Structures are given as C-alpha cells and as structure tokens.
Amino acid sequence: MPQKKIVLPERGAETLFDLQDENIHLLESLFHVKINARGGELLVQGEEESIAAFEALIQDFSTLLGQGHEFQNGELKDAFQQIAEGEAKGLHDFLPRKPVLVTAVRQVTARSMNQLRYVQAMEKFDMVFGIGPAGTGKTYLAMAMAVAYLLKKAVSRIILARPAVEAGEKLGFLPGDLQEKVNPYLRPLYDALFHMVEEQKVEKLIERGVIEIAPLAFMRGRTLSDSFIILDEAQNCTSEQMKMFLTRMGLNSKVVVTGDVTQIDLPRGQISGLVEAREVLSPVPDISFCYFNERDVVRHRLVKKIIQAYDTRRDF
C-alpha cells in the first residue's frame, strides 16, 4: 500500500494532536488512511487519492499556522468533519472566520459551513429563516448576532419572542402573575443570553426595556422598529400568528425566525406557520432561508446520532 512522509511545521504536532491522539484516530477514519506520528513527522499509508487529500489538509493547516492562527479547543475536529463530509474544501474555507460576537463572557463563532452561511445571511438580509433540528445553533447564533448589533448600536433594542405551546404535556394551572406563568416557556432565551453576557448586565437591559423577552401573543398590534427581532420555536406558531409576527417589522429592523419542522407541538391537523411560511415566502426576494442538518449539531455527540436515528426511521 502506498505511503508518504509528511513533515509538520513547528508547533504543528502539539496543535494538531492532543494527548489522547483523538485527532489522529479521527483523521484516520475520515480520510481512510493509517497515520504514524513520530515527533514532527507523519508517515501516512493509504490509497494515493486518500493520501493526497490528507496532504492537502496538512498543507492548509501549515499555512494557517504560519500565518499566526491560534486554533481554539475543538475547532480542528469540527473542521476535519466538515472537510471529510464535503461541506468545505479545506481549512481555508472553514478557518479562520470572524467571530459573530466577542464579550467578556464568550466568543461566539460559526462552527460549520451551514452556520457560516446562516451568519452571512443575517448580515446581508433583513429577514432570515433558520430551519433545522435541535442543537444546530439556530437560536444561539441569532442571539449572538442580536447582541453584536446592539453593542455596536446598529439597533436600539432586542426583542425575543416564543409561542407559549406545551411540548406534548398538559401542565394545567400555573401559579403566579402573568410574567411568572410565561417565564418557563421563555427560559431557553434567557439561558442563551446569560451564556453570552453577564447576568447582571442582561437584567439591567431587561429592566430598561432594551431587551424584551415575551410570548408571541404580546406582539399583536405593535410596530417593531430599530430592533433585532427573533422568533424562536416558530414551528409552533399557527398560520395566523406567523403572518401577524412577520408584519410587525418596522424600519431599520432585522427579523430572524428559527424552528424545527420535525418537532411541531400544535394540535393535530393544525398547520404550522413555519411550514406554511417556507412554502409561501421562499419565492420572495430579500428573504433568506437557511437549512441545518445533523452535521451542524454542536451539543453532545449523542444528539447527532439521535437525530440520524429518527431521520432513518422516518424514511421507512
């Protein structure tokens, strides 16, 4: 079987391979080669085409390293996966990429090609739909973009909305005032915000009305100008609610709608507003639809396998 010796640049081995050699095993499985690492040298065995693809990746890596790129934890694994699956041609397609948001708490960056396209769409278009399974970063990246726009004063407020629909459960009477009743439905939006910005700062912005988190029903009759507006879990909107929400958009505003059309919790027979909007608005210029799949999952590795298992079952 053909083999080739590849020399890594200075700091290449320690950057490319961790102590458990996880990246070696990952690269072997992705590129169908056998790798023996000896210091700064790699002895690679496999078919000539596989070796060539692997060598191109290493050359790309060496160039980026020589340009001073600092690779973040887990960044290379994400990139290798995307390249092997044909989502990116090389590391230059995947890295380096401009962070969506940098705060004292967090740096947020797109971690797949679909996520990168989504970020670019939010920068270019005033209305963007992000559709795909759980854990693919749809809401998180939209939230990061909203915070970035607020920090650079491109908008004066952030408005976050969700339909108050129970996920297959009947919770019955909930104690407390109206805000306390709806807060459980809105908790994921708070969690995403607190992950990016200091909790005290978020609470002050909410108190001042700069950030508003509310059930979808609260949007009726309003005109939302100079705002970054996110509608989360949009698959649980009715057709009427979706039309109402989309027509709230005012001047100098951006709207991002996120949802997973495989997890609709509406009563049986009721049309999802997100499904209908995808059909009705796809031909409309200046509206972008971005789609995600299990390869974009950034949660626990099992989430990707769970999505694949359910998708396989639906194929029967």
Coordinates of C-alpha atoms in Angstrom, one line a residue:
M1 CA 0.0 0.0 0.0
P2 CA 1.4 3.5 -0.9
Q3 CA 2.8 5.5 1.9
K4 CA 4.3 9.0 2.3
K5 CA 6.2 11.0 4.8
I6 CA 4.8 14.4 5.7
V7 CA 6.7 16.9 7.8
L8 CA 4.8 19.2 10.1
P9 CA 5.7 22.8 10.8
E10 CA 7.0 24.0 14.2
R11 CA 4.3 23.6 16.8
G12 CA 2.3 21.6 14.3
A13 CA 2.3 18.2 16.1
E14 CA 1.2 19.7 19.5
T15 CA -1.5 21.7 17.8
L16 CA -2.8 19.0 15.6
F17 CA -2.8 16.1 18.0
D18 CA -3.9 16.1 21.6
L19 CA -2.5 13.8 24.4
Q20 CA -5.1 11.1 23.7
D21 CA -4.4 11.1 20.0
E22 CA -8.1 11.7 19.3
N23 CA -7.3 13.7 16.2
I24 CA -5.1 11.0 14.8
H25 CA -7.9 8.5 15.1
L26 CA -10.5 11.0 13.7
L27 CA -8.3 11.8 10.7
E28 CA -7.7 8.1 10.0
S29 CA -11.4 7.3 9.9
L30 CA -12.3 10.4 7.9
F31 CA -9.6 10.1 5.2
H32 CA -9.3 6.3 5.3
V33 CA -5.5 6.4 6.0
K34 CA -3.2 5.0 8.6
I35 CA -1.1 7.6 10.4
N36 CA 2.1 7.0 12.4
A37 CA 3.2 10.2 14.2
R38 CA 6.9 10.5 15.1
G39 CA 7.6 13.9 16.5
G40 CA 7.1 16.4 13.8
E41 CA 6.8 13.8 11.0
L42 CA 3.8 11.8 9.9
L43 CA 4.1 8.5 8.0
V44 CA 0.8 8.1 6.1
Q45 CA -0.4 4.9 4.5
G46 CA -3.4 4.5 2.2
E47 CA -4.7 4.8 -1.3
E48 CA -3.0 7.5 -3.3
E49 CA -6.1 9.6 -3.6
S50 CA -6.7 9.4 0.2
I51 CA -3.1 10.4 0.9
A52 CA -3.3 13.4 -1.5
A53 CA -6.5 14.6 0.2
F54 CA -4.9 14.3 3.6
E55 CA -1.7 16.0 2.5
A56 CA -3.7 18.9 1.1
L57 CA -5.3 19.3 4.5
I58 CA -1.9 19.3 6.3
Q59 CA -0.6 21.9 3.8
D60 CA -3.7 24.1 4.5
F61 CA -3.1 23.6 8.3
S62 CA 0.6 24.5 8.0
T63 CA -0.2 27.7 6.1
L64 CA -2.7 28.9 8.7
L65 CA -0.4 28.1 11.5
G66 CA 2.4 30.0 9.7
Q67 CA 0.1 33.0 9.4
G68 CA -0.3 33.0 13.2
H69 CA -3.8 31.5 13.5
E70 CA -4.4 30.2 17.0
F71 CA -6.7 27.1 16.9
Q72 CA -9.4 27.0 19.6
N73 CA -10.3 23.9 21.5
G74 CA -12.4 21.5 19.4
E75 CA -12.1 23.8 16.3
L76 CA -9.9 21.4 14.3
K77 CA -12.2 18.5 15.0
D78 CA -15.2 20.4 13.7
A79 CA -13.2 21.5 10.6
F80 CA -12.0 18.0 9.8
Q81 CA -15.5 16.6 10.0
Q82 CA -16.8 19.3 7.6
I83 CA -14.0 18.7 5.1
A84 CA -14.4 15.0 5.1
E85 CA -18.1 15.3 4.5
G86 CA -17.6 17.7 1.6
E87 CA -19.1 20.7 3.3
A88 CA -15.7 22.6 3.0
K89 CA -12.9 22.1 0.5
G90 CA -10.2 22.9 3.0
L91 CA -9.3 24.6 6.3
H92 CA -9.2 27.9 4.5
D93 CA -12.9 27.5 3.8
F94 CA -13.6 26.8 7.4
L95 CA -10.9 28.9 9.2
P96 CA -10.1 31.5 10.2
R97 CA -13.5 33.1 10.5
K98 CA -14.6 36.3 12.1
P99 CA -16.3 35.8 15.5
V100 CA -20.0 36.7 15.5
L101 CA -19.7 38.1 19.0
V102 CA -16.9 38.8 21.5
T103 CA -17.8 39.7 25.1
A104 CA -16.2 39.4 28.4
V105 CA -18.1 36.2 28.9
R106 CA -18.0 34.5 25.5
Q107 CA -16.6 34.4 22.0
V108 CA -19.2 33.0 19.5
T109 CA -18.1 31.7 16.1
A110 CA -19.8 29.7 13.4
R111 CA -18.7 26.1 13.7
S112 CA -20.0 24.6 10.4
M113 CA -20.5 25.7 6.8
N114 CA -24.2 25.9 7.2
Q115 CA -23.8 28.0 10.4
L116 CA -21.4 30.3 8.4
R117 CA -23.9 30.7 5.6
Y118 CA -26.6 31.5 8.3
V119 CA -24.4 34.2 9.8
Q120 CA -23.7 35.7 6.4
A121 CA -27.4 35.7 5.6
M122 CA -28.2 37.5 8.8
E123 CA -25.6 40.2 7.9
K124 CA -26.9 40.5 4.3
F125 CA -30.7 40.1 4.7
D126 CA -33.3 41.8 6.9
M127 CA -35.4 38.7 7.2
V128 CA -33.8 35.2 7.7
F129 CA -35.4 31.8 8.5
G130 CA -33.2 29.2 10.2
I131 CA -34.8 25.8 9.9
G132 CA -33.3 22.5 11.2
P133 CA -33.0 20.1 14.1
A134 CA -32.3 20.8 17.7
G135 CA -28.8 21.7 18.8
T136 CA -27.6 23.2 15.4
G137 CA -27.1 26.7 16.7
K138 CA -30.1 28.4 15.1
T139 CA -31.3 30.4 18.1
Y140 CA -27.8 30.7 19.7
L141 CA -26.2 32.3 16.6
A142 CA -29.2 34.6 16.1
M143 CA -28.9 35.7 19.7
A144 CA -25.2 36.3 19.3
M145 CA -25.9 38.4 16.2
A146 CA -28.6 40.4 18.0
V147 CA -26.2 41.2 20.9
A148 CA -23.5 42.1 18.5
Y149 CA -25.8 44.5 16.7
L150 CA -26.9 46.0 20.0
L151 CA -23.4 46.5 21.2
K152 CA -22.3 48.3 18.0
K153 CA -25.5 50.4 18.2
A154 CA -26.8 49.2 14.9
V155 CA -30.2 48.6 16.6
S156 CA -31.5 50.1 19.8
R157 CA -33.2 47.0 21.3
I158 CA -33.5 43.3 21.1
I159 CA -37.0 41.6 21.0
L160 CA -37.2 37.9 21.6
A161 CA -40.5 36.0 21.2
R162 CA -41.7 32.4 21.5
P163 CA -45.1 30.8 21.2
A164 CA -46.3 29.5 24.6
V165 CA -47.1 26.0 23.5
E166 CA -46.6 22.9 25.7
A167 CA -44.4 20.2 24.3
G168 CA -46.8 17.3 24.4
E169 CA -47.7 17.9 28.1
K170 CA -50.7 19.4 29.8
L171 CA -49.2 21.5 32.6
G172 CA -52.5 22.7 33.9
F173 CA -52.8 25.7 36.2
L174 CA -49.5 27.6 36.8
P175 CA -49.3 29.8 39.9
G176 CA -48.2 33.4 39.9
D177 CA -48.8 36.5 37.8
L178 CA -48.8 36.6 34.0
Q179 CA -45.0 37.0 33.7
E180 CA -44.4 34.1 36.1
K181 CA -46.8 32.0 34.1
V182 CA -45.0 32.5 30.8
N183 CA -41.4 32.6 32.0
P184 CA -41.0 28.8 31.8
Y185 CA -41.7 28.9 28.1
L186 CA -39.1 31.7 27.6
R187 CA -36.4 30.2 29.8
P188 CA -34.3 28.9 26.8
L189 CA -34.0 32.5 25.6
Y190 CA -32.7 33.7 29.0
D191 CA -30.3 30.8 29.1
A192 CA -28.8 31.8 25.7
L193 CA -28.4 35.4 26.8
F194 CA -26.8 34.6 30.1
H195 CA -24.3 32.4 28.2
M196 CA -23.1 35.4 26.3
V197 CA -23.5 38.4 28.5
E198 CA -23.1 38.9 32.3
E199 CA -26.3 38.1 34.0
Q200 CA -26.5 41.4 35.9
K201 CA -26.0 43.3 32.7
V202 CA -28.8 41.4 31.0
E203 CA -31.1 42.0 33.9
K204 CA -30.4 45.8 33.7
L205 CA -31.1 45.8 30.0
I206 CA -34.3 43.9 30.5
E207 CA -35.4 46.4 33.2
R208 CA -34.7 49.3 30.9
G209 CA -36.6 47.7 28.0
V210 CA -33.5 47.4 25.8
I211 CA -34.0 43.6 25.8
E212 CA -37.6 42.4 25.8
I213 CA -38.5 38.7 26.1
A214 CA -42.2 38.0 25.6
P215 CA -44.7 35.4 24.4
L216 CA -45.6 35.7 20.7
A217 CA -49.2 36.9 21.6
F218 CA -47.7 40.1 23.1
M219 CA -46.5 41.2 19.6
R220 CA -50.0 41.9 18.2
G221 CA -50.8 45.5 17.2
R222 CA -47.1 46.6 17.5
T223 CA -44.7 48.1 15.0
L224 CA -41.1 47.0 15.9
S225 CA -38.6 49.5 14.6
D226 CA -34.9 49.9 15.1
S227 CA -34.8 46.3 16.6
F228 CA -33.3 42.9 16.2
I229 CA -36.3 40.6 16.5
I230 CA -36.0 36.8 17.0
L231 CA -38.9 34.4 16.9
D232 CA -37.9 31.1 18.4
E233 CA -39.7 27.7 18.2
A234 CA -41.6 29.1 15.2
Q235 CA -42.8 25.6 14.2
N236 CA -45.4 26.0 17.0
C237 CA -46.9 29.2 15.5
T238 CA -50.2 29.0 13.8
S239 CA -50.5 30.4 10.3
E240 CA -52.3 33.5 11.7
Q241 CA -49.6 34.0 14.3
M242 CA -46.8 33.8 11.8
K243 CA -48.4 36.4 9.5
M244 CA -49.1 38.6 12.4
F245 CA -45.5 38.4 13.7
L246 CA -43.8 39.0 10.3
T247 CA -45.9 42.0 9.6
R248 CA -44.8 43.7 12.9
M249 CA -41.4 44.5 11.2
G250 CA -40.7 48.2 11.2
L251 CA -37.9 50.4 9.8
N252 CA -34.2 49.6 10.5
S253 CA -35.1 46.2 11.9
K254 CA -33.9 42.6 11.3
V255 CA -36.1 39.6 11.8
V256 CA -34.8 36.0 12.4
V257 CA -37.2 33.1 12.6
T258 CA -36.0 29.8 13.9
G259 CA -37.6 26.4 14.2
D260 CA -37.6 22.7 13.7
V261 CA -40.4 21.4 11.5
T262 CA -39.9 17.8 12.8
Q263 CA -40.9 18.9 16.4
I264 CA -44.3 20.5 16.0
D265 CA -46.4 20.6 19.1
L266 CA -49.6 22.1 17.7
P267 CA -52.9 20.2 17.9
R268 CA -53.2 17.5 15.3
G269 CA -54.5 18.9 12.0
Q270 CA -53.4 22.5 12.6
I271 CA -50.9 23.8 10.0
S272 CA -47.6 25.1 11.3
G273 CA -47.0 28.7 10.5
L274 CA -43.3 28.0 9.8
V275 CA -44.1 25.2 7.3
E276 CA -46.6 27.5 5.5
A277 CA -44.2 30.4 5.6
R278 CA -41.5 28.3 4.0
E279 CA -43.8 27.5 1.1
V280 CA -45.3 31.0 0.7
L281 CA -42.2 33.1 1.2
S282 CA -39.5 31.1 -0.5
P283 CA -40.0 32.9 -3.8
V284 CA -39.9 36.3 -2.2
P285 CA -36.6 38.2 -2.9
D286 CA -34.7 39.6 0.0
I287 CA -35.8 36.8 2.4
S288 CA -33.2 34.1 3.1
F289 CA -34.0 30.5 4.1
C290 CA -31.1 28.7 5.8
Y291 CA -31.3 24.9 6.5
F292 CA -29.4 22.8 9.0
N293 CA -28.9 19.1 9.5
E294 CA -27.3 16.7 12.0
R295 CA -23.8 17.6 10.8
D296 CA -24.3 21.1 12.3
V297 CA -25.2 19.8 15.8
V298 CA -23.0 21.4 18.5
R299 CA -24.4 19.7 21.5
H300 CA -23.3 16.3 23.0
R301 CA -22.1 13.9 20.3
L302 CA -25.1 11.7 21.0
V303 CA -27.6 14.4 19.8
K304 CA -26.3 14.0 16.3
K305 CA -26.8 10.2 16.5
I306 CA -30.3 10.6 17.9
I307 CA -31.3 12.9 15.0
Q308 CA -29.9 10.5 12.5
A309 CA -31.8 7.6 14.1
Y310 CA -35.1 9.4 14.0
D311 CA -34.5 10.6 10.4
T312 CA -33.7 7.0 9.4
R313 CA -37.0 5.7 10.9
R314 CA -39.0 8.4 9.0
D315 CA -37.6 7.1 5.8
F316 CA -39.5 3.8 6.1

